[in-house]
Tab-separated table of C-alpha atoms in Angstrom:
chain	number	residue	atom	x	y	z
A	1	ASP	CA	-5.276	16.944	4.852
A	2	ALA	CA	-4.606	13.106	4.141
A	3	ASP	CA	-3.453	11.063	6.936
A	4	VAL	CA	-0.938	9.319	4.488
A	5	THR	CA	0.676	11.624	1.970
A	6	GLN	CA	2.745	10.399	-0.924
A	7	THR	CA	4.969	12.548	-3.190
A	8	PRO	CA	5.116	12.815	-6.066
A	9	ARG	CA	1.744	11.732	-7.374
A	10	ASN	CA	3.140	10.838	-11.042
A	11	ARG	CA	6.851	10.248	-12.081
A	12	ILE	CA	8.316	9.602	-15.516
A	13	THR	CA	11.967	8.799	-15.386
A	14	LYS	CA	14.414	6.950	-17.470
A	15	THR	CA	16.091	3.551	-17.275
A	16	GLY	CA	19.128	3.710	-14.943
A	17	LYS	CA	18.157	7.029	-12.922
A	18	ARG	CA	18.055	6.957	-9.137
A	19	ILE	CA	14.600	8.157	-7.975
A	20	MET	CA	13.029	8.452	-4.552
A	21	LEU	CA	9.452	8.291	-3.556
A	22	GLU	CA	8.513	9.636	-0.307
A	23	CYS	CA	5.770	8.865	2.187
A	24	SER	CA	4.626	10.877	5.318
A	25	GLN	CA	1.888	10.166	7.886
A	26	THR	CA	0.256	12.095	10.446
A	27	LYS	CA	-1.446	8.854	11.974
A	28	GLY	CA	1.156	8.474	14.488
A	29	HIS	CA	1.749	4.844	13.599
A	30	ASP	CA	4.552	3.033	14.092
A	31	ARG	CA	4.331	0.539	11.386
A	32	MET	CA	4.840	1.585	7.568
A	33	TYR	CA	5.031	-0.303	4.390
A	34	TRP	CA	5.605	0.197	0.674
A	35	TYR	CA	3.746	-1.990	-1.986
A	36	ARG	CA	3.424	-1.828	-5.532
A	37	GLN	CA	0.417	-2.772	-7.694
A	38	ASP	CA	0.551	-3.952	-11.202
A	39	PRO	CA	-2.547	-4.336	-13.216
A	40	GLY	CA	-3.975	-8.104	-12.511
A	41	LEU	CA	-1.262	-8.772	-9.997
A	42	GLY	CA	-2.857	-7.298	-6.864
A	43	LEU	CA	-0.489	-5.475	-4.397
A	44	ARG	CA	2.938	-7.173	-3.384
A	45	LEU	CA	5.025	-5.957	-0.616
A	46	ILE	CA	8.253	-4.396	-1.155
A	47	TYR	CA	9.419	-3.310	2.349
A	48	TYR	CA	7.964	-2.771	5.822
A	49	SER	CA	9.177	-1.047	8.998
A	50	PHE	CA	7.749	-1.615	12.343
A	51	ASP	CA	9.658	1.312	13.979
A	52	VAL	CA	12.536	3.644	12.924
A	53	LYS	CA	15.257	1.143	13.675
A	54	ASP	CA	13.500	-1.624	12.215
A	55	ILE	CA	13.505	-2.393	8.220
A	56	ASN	CA	12.256	-5.498	6.702
A	57	LYS	CA	12.392	-6.980	3.157
A	58	GLY	CA	9.156	-7.901	1.578
A	59	GLU	CA	8.079	-10.138	-1.108
A	60	ILE	CA	9.655	-8.039	-3.913
A	61	SER	CA	12.658	-6.126	-2.377
A	62	ASP	CA	15.215	-6.582	-5.336
A	63	GLY	CA	16.021	-3.357	-6.990
A	64	TYR	CA	14.678	-1.309	-3.961
A	65	SER	CA	15.838	0.431	-1.053
A	66	VAL	CA	14.160	2.245	1.886
A	67	SER	CA	14.958	4.858	4.797
A	68	ARG	CA	12.975	5.397	7.696
A	69	GLN	CA	13.776	8.930	8.559
A	70	ALA	CA	11.316	9.346	11.491
A	71	GLN	CA	8.429	7.645	12.582
A	72	ALA	CA	6.476	9.585	10.330
A	73	LYS	CA	8.546	9.125	7.289
A	74	PHE	CA	9.369	6.317	5.116
A	75	SER	CA	10.958	6.906	1.736
A	76	LEU	CA	11.391	4.244	-1.067
A	77	SER	CA	14.376	4.553	-3.722
A	78	LEU	CA	15.021	2.918	-6.902
A	79	GLU	CA	18.767	2.891	-7.304
A	80	SER	CA	18.664	2.347	-11.097
A	81	ALA	CA	15.254	2.307	-12.429
A	82	ILE	CA	14.267	-0.407	-15.168
A	83	PRO	CA	11.075	-0.543	-17.138
A	84	ASN	CA	9.879	-3.291	-15.364
A	85	GLN	CA	9.500	-1.174	-12.229
A	86	THR	CA	6.798	0.975	-13.966
A	87	ALA	CA	4.074	0.454	-11.584
A	88	LEU	CA	1.601	2.204	-8.995
A	89	TYR	CA	3.179	2.334	-5.634
A	90	PHE	CA	1.419	2.532	-2.320
A	91	CYS	CA	2.691	3.779	0.981
A	92	ALA	CA	0.599	2.161	3.858
A	93	THR	CA	0.564	2.469	7.767
A	94	SER	CA	-0.872	0.241	10.542
A	95	GLU	CA	-0.860	0.574	14.382
A	96	ALA	CA	0.939	-1.725	16.462
A	97	GLY	CA	-0.562	-4.012	18.747
A	98	THR	CA	-4.061	-3.847	17.736
A	99	GLY	CA	-4.202	-7.175	16.581
A	100	ASP	CA	-6.443	-6.402	13.625
A	101	GLU	CA	-3.803	-5.045	11.178
A	102	LYS	CA	-5.727	-2.533	9.558
A	103	LEU	CA	-3.819	-0.761	6.850
A	104	PHE	CA	-4.219	2.861	5.885
A	105	PHE	CA	-3.054	3.579	2.407
A	106	GLY	CA	-1.756	6.721	0.653
A	107	SER	CA	-3.139	7.744	-2.672
A	108	GLY	CA	-0.312	5.981	-4.573
A	109	THR	CA	2.549	7.230	-6.952
A	110	GLN	CA	2.257	6.284	-10.624
A	111	LEU	CA	6.100	5.690	-11.859
A	112	SER	CA	6.779	5.204	-15.352
A	113	VAL	CA	10.297	4.057	-16.344
A	114	LEU	CA	11.236	4.902	-20.009
B	1	ALA	CA	2.039	-19.492	3.909
B	2	GLN	CA	-1.166	-17.996	3.160
B	3	SER	CA	-2.751	-17.292	-0.162
B	4	VAL	CA	-5.995	-15.830	-1.556
B	5	THR	CA	-7.770	-16.105	-4.901
B	6	GLN	CA	-10.207	-13.860	-6.172
B	7	LEU	CA	-12.331	-15.924	-8.559
B	8	ASP	CA	-13.540	-13.167	-10.989
B	9	SER	CA	-11.298	-10.435	-12.490
B	10	GLN	CA	-14.232	-8.405	-13.564
B	11	VAL	CA	-17.800	-8.336	-12.682
B	12	PRO	CA	-20.182	-6.150	-14.483
B	13	VAL	CA	-23.720	-5.726	-12.997
B	14	PHE	CA	-26.610	-3.183	-13.492
B	15	GLU	CA	-27.554	-0.768	-10.909
B	16	GLU	CA	-29.799	-2.075	-8.091
B	17	ALA	CA	-28.605	-5.596	-8.983
B	18	PRO	CA	-27.275	-7.972	-6.253
B	19	VAL	CA	-23.688	-8.863	-6.556
B	20	GLU	CA	-20.985	-11.372	-5.122
B	21	LEU	CA	-17.546	-11.080	-5.371
B	22	ARG	CA	-15.813	-14.412	-4.774
B	23	CYS	CA	-13.008	-14.965	-2.631
B	24	ASN	CA	-11.039	-18.322	-1.492
B	25	TYR	CA	-8.057	-18.606	0.998
B	26	SER	CA	-5.545	-21.229	1.758
B	27	SER	CA	-3.937	-21.227	5.134
B	28	SER	CA	-2.884	-23.906	7.356
B	29	VAL	CA	-3.262	-21.715	10.712
B	30	SER	CA	-5.988	-19.380	11.829
B	31	VAL	CA	-6.570	-16.331	9.708
B	32	TYR	CA	-7.774	-12.888	9.641
B	33	LEU	CA	-9.578	-11.862	6.456
B	34	PHE	CA	-10.302	-8.535	4.641
B	35	TRP	CA	-11.853	-6.834	1.962
B	36	TYR	CA	-10.254	-3.482	0.765
B	37	VAL	CA	-11.856	-1.418	-1.986
B	38	GLN	CA	-10.049	1.120	-4.240
B	39	TYR	CA	-11.947	3.826	-6.059
B	40	PRO	CA	-10.496	5.170	-9.061
B	41	ASN	CA	-7.512	7.074	-8.594
B	42	GLN	CA	-7.273	6.594	-4.958
B	43	GLY	CA	-5.456	4.525	-2.627
B	44	LEU	CA	-7.129	1.420	-0.907
B	45	GLN	CA	-9.545	1.664	2.208
B	46	LEU	CA	-10.864	-1.072	4.392
B	47	LEU	CA	-14.320	-2.277	3.732
B	48	LEU	CA	-14.717	-4.981	6.212
B	49	LYS	CA	-12.946	-7.610	8.148
B	50	TYR	CA	-13.260	-10.843	10.050
B	51	LEU	CA	-11.011	-11.657	12.842
B	52	SER	CA	-13.018	-14.156	15.067
B	53	GLY	CA	-16.512	-14.643	16.230
B	54	SER	CA	-19.662	-14.267	14.091
B	55	THR	CA	-19.154	-15.443	10.353
B	56	LEU	CA	-21.266	-12.582	9.047
B	57	VAL	CA	-19.514	-9.539	8.876
B	58	LYS	CA	-20.977	-5.972	7.993
B	59	GLY	CA	-18.700	-3.258	6.542
B	60	ILE	CA	-19.223	0.304	5.033
B	61	ASN	CA	-21.288	1.254	2.267
B	62	GLY	CA	-24.000	-1.682	2.583
B	63	PHE	CA	-21.387	-4.441	1.980
B	64	GLU	CA	-21.281	-7.631	4.036
B	65	ALA	CA	-19.083	-10.908	3.781
B	66	GLU	CA	-19.303	-14.349	5.347
B	67	PHE	CA	-16.620	-16.506	6.552
B	68	ASN	CA	-17.019	-19.989	5.632
B	69	LYS	CA	-14.066	-22.096	7.344
B	70	SER	CA	-15.218	-25.441	5.773
B	71	GLN	CA	-15.190	-23.862	2.253
B	72	THR	CA	-12.127	-21.424	3.119
B	73	SER	CA	-14.129	-18.710	1.468
B	74	PHE	CA	-14.774	-14.937	2.378
B	75	HIS	CA	-17.203	-13.740	-0.443
B	76	LEU	CA	-18.320	-10.253	-0.481
B	77	ARG	CA	-22.044	-9.278	-0.931
B	78	LYS	CA	-24.250	-6.391	-1.599
B	79	PRO	CA	-27.961	-6.671	-2.088
B	80	SER	CA	-28.363	-3.704	-4.054
B	81	VAL	CA	-25.471	-1.792	-5.855
B	82	HIS	CA	-25.056	1.790	-6.843
B	83	ILE	CA	-23.021	3.349	-9.695
B	84	SER	CA	-20.543	4.684	-6.898
B	85	ASP	CA	-19.851	1.303	-6.038
B	86	THR	CA	-17.820	0.987	-9.241
B	87	ALA	CA	-14.188	0.061	-8.080
B	88	GLU	CA	-11.630	-2.572	-7.605
B	89	TYR	CA	-12.112	-4.917	-4.581
B	90	PHE	CA	-9.350	-6.679	-2.980
B	91	CYS	CA	-9.526	-9.645	-0.681
B	92	ALA	CA	-6.512	-10.024	1.803
B	93	VAL	CA	-5.522	-12.699	4.360
B	94	THR	CA	-3.111	-12.788	7.117
B	95	THR	CA	-2.313	-14.616	10.388
B	96	PRO	CA	-3.118	-12.808	13.707
B	97	ARG	CA	-0.643	-10.015	14.714
B	98	GLY	CA	0.953	-10.608	11.268
B	99	SER	CA	0.249	-7.436	9.206
B	100	GLU	CA	3.707	-8.086	7.449
B	101	LYS	CA	2.245	-11.358	6.197
B	102	LEU	CA	-0.763	-9.759	4.699
B	103	VAL	CA	-1.334	-11.233	1.186
B	104	PHE	CA	-3.704	-9.450	-1.346
B	105	GLY	CA	-5.690	-11.383	-4.130
B	106	LYS	CA	-5.215	-10.139	-7.500
B	107	GLY	CA	-8.479	-7.926	-7.297
B	108	THR	CA	-11.953	-7.959	-8.760
B	109	LYS	CA	-13.016	-4.884	-10.763
B	110	LEU	CA	-16.733	-4.175	-10.220
B	111	THR	CA	-18.585	-2.130	-12.746
B	112	VAL	CA	-21.904	-0.969	-12.095
B	113	ASN	CA	-23.802	0.177	-15.265
B	114	PRO	CA	-26.914	2.159	-15.576
């Protein structure tokens, strides 16, 4: 089983719909992240959480919200999806205090907003 | 703030040829540098990292990179590539203990042809 699991793997939705992308991890890491990947733009940070009570905005948080339900679960919501939110979304984790900031990624969720 | 520039968006090479993927960074403070690889339909995984010490860093699958502070570069090299090395490669930079500040380049798509 994967250490970082994202569901669903693919999602097609319509403009204006609310959707949630889920991420769970079995690595026991405190830190979790949501990134989006767009062709030719690399990865950009949406939100991150250093523990259950700590949520922080990343570079491109507008139009997104998150919930850290437990140490192992971090979900990303689009309250009212729009077409330019079509992208590949990645959840990642890292271990606090190691100093080397290695990230472990899920396999991604391909989201299409029509 | 840190930034990273990957100088080539696409690099086609023939099997068993050497390859160099170029990465330059910008930062006013000390940095940690990373190369991540993304195989088709997968999440990113760490290839290698530079934290401190020896400027030549060896990673998985025969890749290595050299940190050059004077040229602010961290180029990735492999002396002989295989078809299985076809993937997208991302250079990333952060400051020590600043995982939330990890900044990714836009990626270089390496295609290895037979």
